[in-house]
Coordinates of C-alpha atoms and ligand atoms in Angstrom, one line a residue:
M152 CA 0.0 0.0 0.0
K153 CA 1.2 3.5 -0.8
Q154 CA 2.1 5.5 2.3
Q155 CA -0.6 8.1 2.9
H156 CA 0.2 11.7 3.6
I157 CA -0.4 13.1 7.2
T158 CA -1.3 16.6 8.2
V159 CA -0.4 17.4 11.8
F160 CA -2.2 20.5 13.0
G161 CA -1.2 21.8 16.4
S162 CA 0.9 23.9 18.8
F163 CA 4.5 24.9 18.7
V164 CA 6.1 26.3 21.9
V165 CA 9.6 26.4 23.2
D166 CA 10.1 24.1 26.2
L167 CA 12.2 25.5 29.1
M168 CA 12.9 22.4 31.1
S169 CA 14.4 22.1 34.6
R170 CA 15.1 19.0 36.6
A171 CA 15.3 19.1 40.4
P172 CA 15.3 16.6 43.3
H173 CA 11.6 17.5 43.9
L174 CA 8.9 19.7 42.4
P175 CA 8.5 23.0 44.3
V176 CA 5.3 23.6 46.2
P177 CA 3.7 27.1 45.9
G178 CA 6.1 29.6 47.5
E179 CA 9.1 27.3 47.5
T180 CA 12.3 27.8 45.5
V181 CA 14.1 24.6 44.6
K182 CA 17.6 24.4 43.2
G183 CA 17.5 22.7 39.9
S184 CA 20.2 20.2 38.7
M185 CA 19.8 20.8 35.0
F186 CA 18.2 23.2 32.5
R187 CA 17.5 22.7 28.8
I188 CA 15.7 24.7 26.1
G189 CA 14.3 23.2 23.0
P190 CA 11.4 22.8 20.6
G191 CA 8.1 21.5 22.0
G192 CA 4.4 21.8 22.0
K193 CA 2.1 18.8 21.7
G194 CA 1.4 19.4 18.0
F195 CA 5.0 19.9 17.1
N196 CA 6.2 17.0 19.1
Q197 CA 3.6 14.8 17.4
G198 CA 4.6 16.1 14.0
V199 CA 8.3 15.4 14.6
A200 CA 7.5 12.0 16.1
A201 CA 5.6 11.0 12.9
K202 CA 8.3 12.4 10.6
K203 CA 11.1 10.7 12.5
A204 CA 9.1 7.4 12.5
G205 CA 9.2 7.6 8.7
A206 CA 6.0 9.4 7.8
D207 CA 5.3 11.9 5.0
V208 CA 4.2 14.9 7.2
T209 CA 3.0 18.4 6.7
M210 CA 3.3 20.3 10.0
V211 CA 0.8 23.2 10.4
T212 CA 1.3 25.5 13.4
K213 CA 1.7 29.2 14.2
I214 CA 4.7 31.1 15.6
R215 CA 6.0 34.6 15.5
R216 CA 9.2 35.7 13.6
D217 CA 11.2 35.9 16.9
T218 CA 13.9 34.0 18.6
F219 CA 11.7 31.2 19.8
G220 CA 10.0 31.0 16.4
N221 CA 13.4 30.4 14.8
I222 CA 13.8 27.3 17.0
A223 CA 10.7 25.8 15.2
L224 CA 12.0 26.8 11.7
N225 CA 15.5 25.5 12.4
T226 CA 14.3 22.2 13.8
M227 CA 12.0 21.7 10.8
K228 CA 14.9 22.5 8.4
E229 CA 17.2 20.1 10.2
L230 CA 14.5 17.3 9.9
D231 CA 13.8 18.2 6.3
M232 CA 10.2 19.2 7.1
D233 CA 8.4 21.7 4.9
T234 CA 8.0 25.0 6.6
G235 CA 5.5 26.3 4.1
H236 CA 2.5 25.6 6.3
V237 CA 3.8 27.5 9.3
F238 CA 1.7 30.7 10.0
F239 CA 3.2 33.8 11.5
S240 CA 1.5 36.0 14.1
E241 CA 1.9 39.7 14.1
K242 CA 0.2 40.0 17.5
S243 CA 1.7 37.5 19.9
E244 CA 5.1 36.0 20.7
T245 CA 5.9 32.4 20.0
G246 CA 4.6 30.3 22.9
A247 CA 6.7 28.8 25.7
A248 CA 6.2 26.0 28.3
L249 CA 7.9 26.0 31.7
I250 CA 8.4 22.3 32.5
M251 CA 9.6 21.1 35.9
V252 CA 10.7 17.5 36.2
D253 CA 11.2 15.6 39.5
E254 CA 14.4 13.7 38.8
N255 CA 13.5 11.0 41.3
T256 CA 10.0 10.2 40.3
S257 CA 10.0 11.6 36.7
Q258 CA 6.8 13.4 37.5
N259 CA 6.4 16.8 35.9
A260 CA 4.4 20.0 36.1
I261 CA 3.9 22.2 33.1
M262 CA 2.8 25.7 32.6
V263 CA 2.3 26.5 28.9
T264 CA 1.7 29.9 27.4
L265 CA 0.5 29.3 23.9
G266 CA 1.0 32.8 22.4
A267 CA 0.9 32.7 18.6
C268 CA -0.4 29.2 18.3
S269 CA -3.6 30.0 20.1
E270 CA -4.4 32.5 17.3
I271 CA -4.9 30.3 14.3
T272 CA -7.5 32.1 12.2
G273 CA -10.3 30.7 10.0
E274 CA -8.4 32.1 7.0
D275 CA -5.2 30.2 8.1
V276 CA -7.2 27.0 8.2
D277 CA -8.9 27.6 4.9
S278 CA -5.5 28.2 3.3
I279 CA -4.5 24.6 3.9
E280 CA -7.5 23.0 2.3
E281 CA -5.6 21.4 -0.6
T282 CA -3.1 19.8 1.8
V283 CA -5.8 18.5 4.1
K284 CA -7.8 17.2 1.2
N285 CA -4.8 15.3 -0.1
S286 CA -3.9 13.7 3.2
G287 CA -4.9 10.2 4.4
Y288 CA -4.8 11.4 8.0
L289 CA -5.3 14.5 10.1
L290 CA -3.7 14.4 13.5
T291 CA -4.6 17.2 15.9
Q292 CA -4.9 18.0 19.6
L293 CA -6.5 20.6 21.9
E294 CA -3.5 22.8 22.5
T295 CA -4.2 25.4 19.8
N296 CA -7.4 27.5 19.8
V297 CA -10.3 25.1 19.6
D298 CA -12.3 27.0 17.0
A299 CA -9.4 26.3 14.6
V300 CA -9.3 22.6 15.6
E301 CA -13.1 22.4 14.9
R302 CA -12.6 24.0 11.5
V303 CA -9.8 21.8 10.4
V304 CA -11.5 18.7 11.7
D305 CA -14.7 19.7 9.8
M306 CA -12.6 20.2 6.6
A307 CA -10.9 16.8 6.9
H308 CA -14.2 15.0 7.7
R309 CA -15.8 16.6 4.6
Y310 CA -13.0 15.1 2.4
G311 CA -13.1 11.7 4.0
V312 CA -9.7 12.1 5.7
T313 CA -9.3 10.0 8.8
V314 CA -9.3 12.3 11.8
V315 CA -7.2 11.4 14.9
L316 CA -7.8 13.6 17.9
N317 CA -5.5 13.5 20.9
T318 CA -7.4 15.1 23.7
A319 CA -4.6 16.9 25.3
P320 CA -4.6 19.3 27.1
V321 CA -8.1 18.1 28.1
Q322 CA -11.1 20.4 27.9
P323 CA -14.7 20.0 27.0
I324 CA -15.3 18.7 23.5
S325 CA -18.5 19.5 21.6
D326 CA -20.6 16.6 20.3
E327 CA -20.4 18.3 16.9
L328 CA -16.6 17.9 17.0
L329 CA -16.6 14.4 18.4
K330 CA -18.9 13.0 15.7
K331 CA -16.3 13.9 13.1
V332 CA -13.5 12.1 14.9
D333 CA -12.5 8.6 13.7
I334 CA -9.8 7.8 16.3
I335 CA -9.7 9.4 19.7
T336 CA -6.6 9.0 21.9
P337 CA -7.1 10.3 25.5
N338 CA -4.9 9.2 28.3
E339 CA -6.6 7.6 31.3
V340 CA -7.1 10.9 33.1
E341 CA -8.5 12.7 30.0
A342 CA -10.8 9.7 29.4
E343 CA -12.2 10.0 32.9
I344 CA -12.7 13.8 32.6
L345 CA -14.4 13.5 29.2
T346 CA -16.6 10.5 30.0
G347 CA -17.1 10.6 33.8
I348 CA -15.9 7.0 33.9
K349 CA -12.8 6.1 36.0
V350 CA -10.6 4.0 33.7
D351 CA -9.3 1.7 36.5
S352 CA -10.1 -1.6 34.8
E353 CA -10.5 -3.0 31.3
E354 CA -14.2 -3.2 31.8
N355 CA -14.4 0.4 32.7
A356 CA -12.1 1.4 29.8
Q357 CA -14.6 -0.3 27.5
K358 CA -17.4 1.7 29.2
A359 CA -15.5 4.9 28.5
A360 CA -15.0 3.7 24.9
E361 CA -18.7 3.0 24.6
Y362 CA -19.4 6.6 25.6
F363 CA -17.2 7.8 22.7
F364 CA -18.8 5.3 20.3
G365 CA -22.2 6.8 21.3
K366 CA -20.9 10.2 20.2
G367 CA -19.9 8.8 16.8
V368 CA -16.2 8.0 17.3
K369 CA -15.1 4.8 15.6
T370 CA -11.9 3.7 17.4
V371 CA -10.9 4.5 21.0
V372 CA -7.3 4.3 22.1
I373 CA -6.7 5.1 25.8
T374 CA -3.1 5.3 26.9
L375 CA -2.6 3.9 30.4
G376 CA 1.0 4.8 31.2
K377 CA 3.0 1.8 32.3
R378 CA -0.1 -0.4 32.2
G379 CA -0.1 -0.2 28.4
V380 CA -2.7 1.0 26.0
F381 CA -6.4 0.1 25.8
V382 CA -7.8 -0.3 22.3
S383 CA -11.4 -0.6 21.4
T384 CA -13.0 -0.9 17.9
A385 CA -16.5 -2.2 16.9
Q386 CA -15.0 -5.7 16.5
K387 CA -12.9 -6.2 19.6
H388 CA -11.1 -4.5 22.6
G389 CA -8.2 -5.3 24.8
I390 CA -5.0 -4.0 26.5
L391 CA -1.6 -4.1 24.8
P392 CA 1.1 -4.1 27.4
V393 CA 4.2 -1.8 27.2
P394 CA 7.8 -3.2 27.7
K395 CA 9.6 -2.2 30.9
V396 CA 12.2 0.5 30.4
D397 CA 14.4 2.7 32.6
V398 CA 12.3 5.9 32.7
L399 CA 14.1 9.2 32.7
D400 CA 11.5 11.7 31.6
T401 CA 7.9 11.0 30.6
T402 CA 7.2 14.5 29.2
G403 CA 6.1 14.1 25.6
A404 CA 5.6 10.3 25.8
G405 CA 1.9 10.8 24.7
D406 CA 3.2 12.8 21.8
A407 CA 5.7 10.1 20.7
F408 CA 2.8 7.6 20.9
N409 CA 0.4 9.7 18.8
G410 CA 2.9 10.7 16.1
A411 CA 4.2 7.1 15.7
L412 CA 0.6 5.7 15.8
V413 CA -0.5 7.8 12.8
A414 CA 2.8 7.1 11.0
S415 CA 2.2 3.4 11.3
L416 CA -1.5 3.7 10.3
A417 CA -0.5 5.8 7.2
E418 CA 1.6 2.8 6.1
G419 CA -1.5 0.6 6.1
R420 CA -1.1 -1.1 9.5
D421 CA -4.2 -1.9 11.5
I422 CA -4.9 -0.1 14.8
W423 CA -3.4 -3.0 16.8
E424 CA -0.1 -3.2 15.0
A425 CA 0.0 0.6 14.9
C426 CA -0.4 0.7 18.7
V427 CA 2.5 -1.8 19.2
F428 CA 4.7 0.4 17.0
A429 CA 3.5 3.6 18.9
N430 CA 4.2 1.9 22.3
A431 CA 7.7 1.2 21.2
A432 CA 8.2 4.9 20.2
A433 CA 6.8 6.1 23.5
S434 CA 8.9 3.6 25.4
I435 CA 12.1 4.9 23.8
S436 CA 11.1 8.6 24.3
V437 CA 10.8 8.1 28.1
T438 CA 14.4 6.9 28.4
R439 CA 15.5 10.3 27.0
L440 CA 15.4 13.9 28.3
G441 CA 13.1 16.5 26.7
T442 CA 10.2 16.4 24.3
T443 CA 10.8 17.0 20.5
P444 CA 14.5 15.9 20.8
A445 CA 13.5 12.7 22.5
M446 CA 11.5 11.4 19.6
P447 CA 13.1 8.2 18.1
V448 CA 13.9 7.7 14.5
R449 CA 12.5 4.7 12.6
S450 CA 15.6 2.5 12.9
E451 CA 15.5 2.9 16.7
I452 CA 11.8 1.9 16.8
D453 CA 12.4 -1.1 14.6
R454 CA 15.4 -2.2 16.7
F455 CA 13.4 -1.8 19.9
L456 CA 10.5 -3.9 18.4
S457 CA 12.9 -6.7 17.4
E458 CA 14.4 -6.7 20.9
H459 CA 11.1 -6.7 22.7
K460 CA 9.0 -9.3 20.9
Ligands
RIB382 O1 3.2 17.0 25.8 C1 4.3 17.6 26.2 C2 4.3 19.1 25.7 O2 3.2 19.7 26.4 C3 5.5 19.8 26.0 O3 6.4 19.8 24.9 C4 5.0 21.2 26.3 O4 5.3 22.1 25.3 C5 3.5 21.1 26.6 O5 2.8 21.8 25.7

């Protein structure tokens, strides 16, 4: 099967990441042990994850022509990604995320200021119609302004493009949007917030899936952290385990999963095979520091899969 094109529509922000022996409580100053600055944002991480996994990707995002914006453009050039669908804001700066990671537990706390990528206009979306139309998949999240997400999902749905919605950062989703989503990929916390069902067993995960099916979603993929990933389609459901790895930083693991998932689907794999592939990409990413830079390349994912049969 010919590899299908993927449009990834989402946020770009610069990640300012510090690690420390513990996360500060309000009012506390903690001495950090390490600081890094690099490209991030859920949309961008997912676009890079898909590209590095071997996919044919168009990344759509919005930045400003400023120092942080240049980080997006330079990263895309290094990865041989087309920058022709990056929009430029005249109003707001390129966004930034302050990420604090507890070096003992790998837990993190993130404060993200979206800036330019929360200002994607209807005109911006309309200008990518040809690209969306010629894609097999649209992968998007909830980190840009939601009216733009709704518009691009509507466009993709009209052209029969498979819509994959990663529900991060979680927020209410209209029924109108949900009914145009083919594959939804919440984590367990997001699934509970969106459905009201605590995803603490396979049975309850299926109940959450049925909530989404009732809204018109066709396939439900709930990531469960180290418990694996729950997959539910009209035909069957079950949990795919994840291999045990030495975790360094879980930030961006969901993004690695989503990007690799869609890369694999676009090669013609079914949802089960694609989730195994995506689990491998996410497992590798958590053994590395940072977000966009932690995304594995295809040969690393293939090697991991052959070592963890
Ligand atoms: O999912 C991780 C991402 O969320 C980080 O790169 C950060 O930018 C935040 O938006």
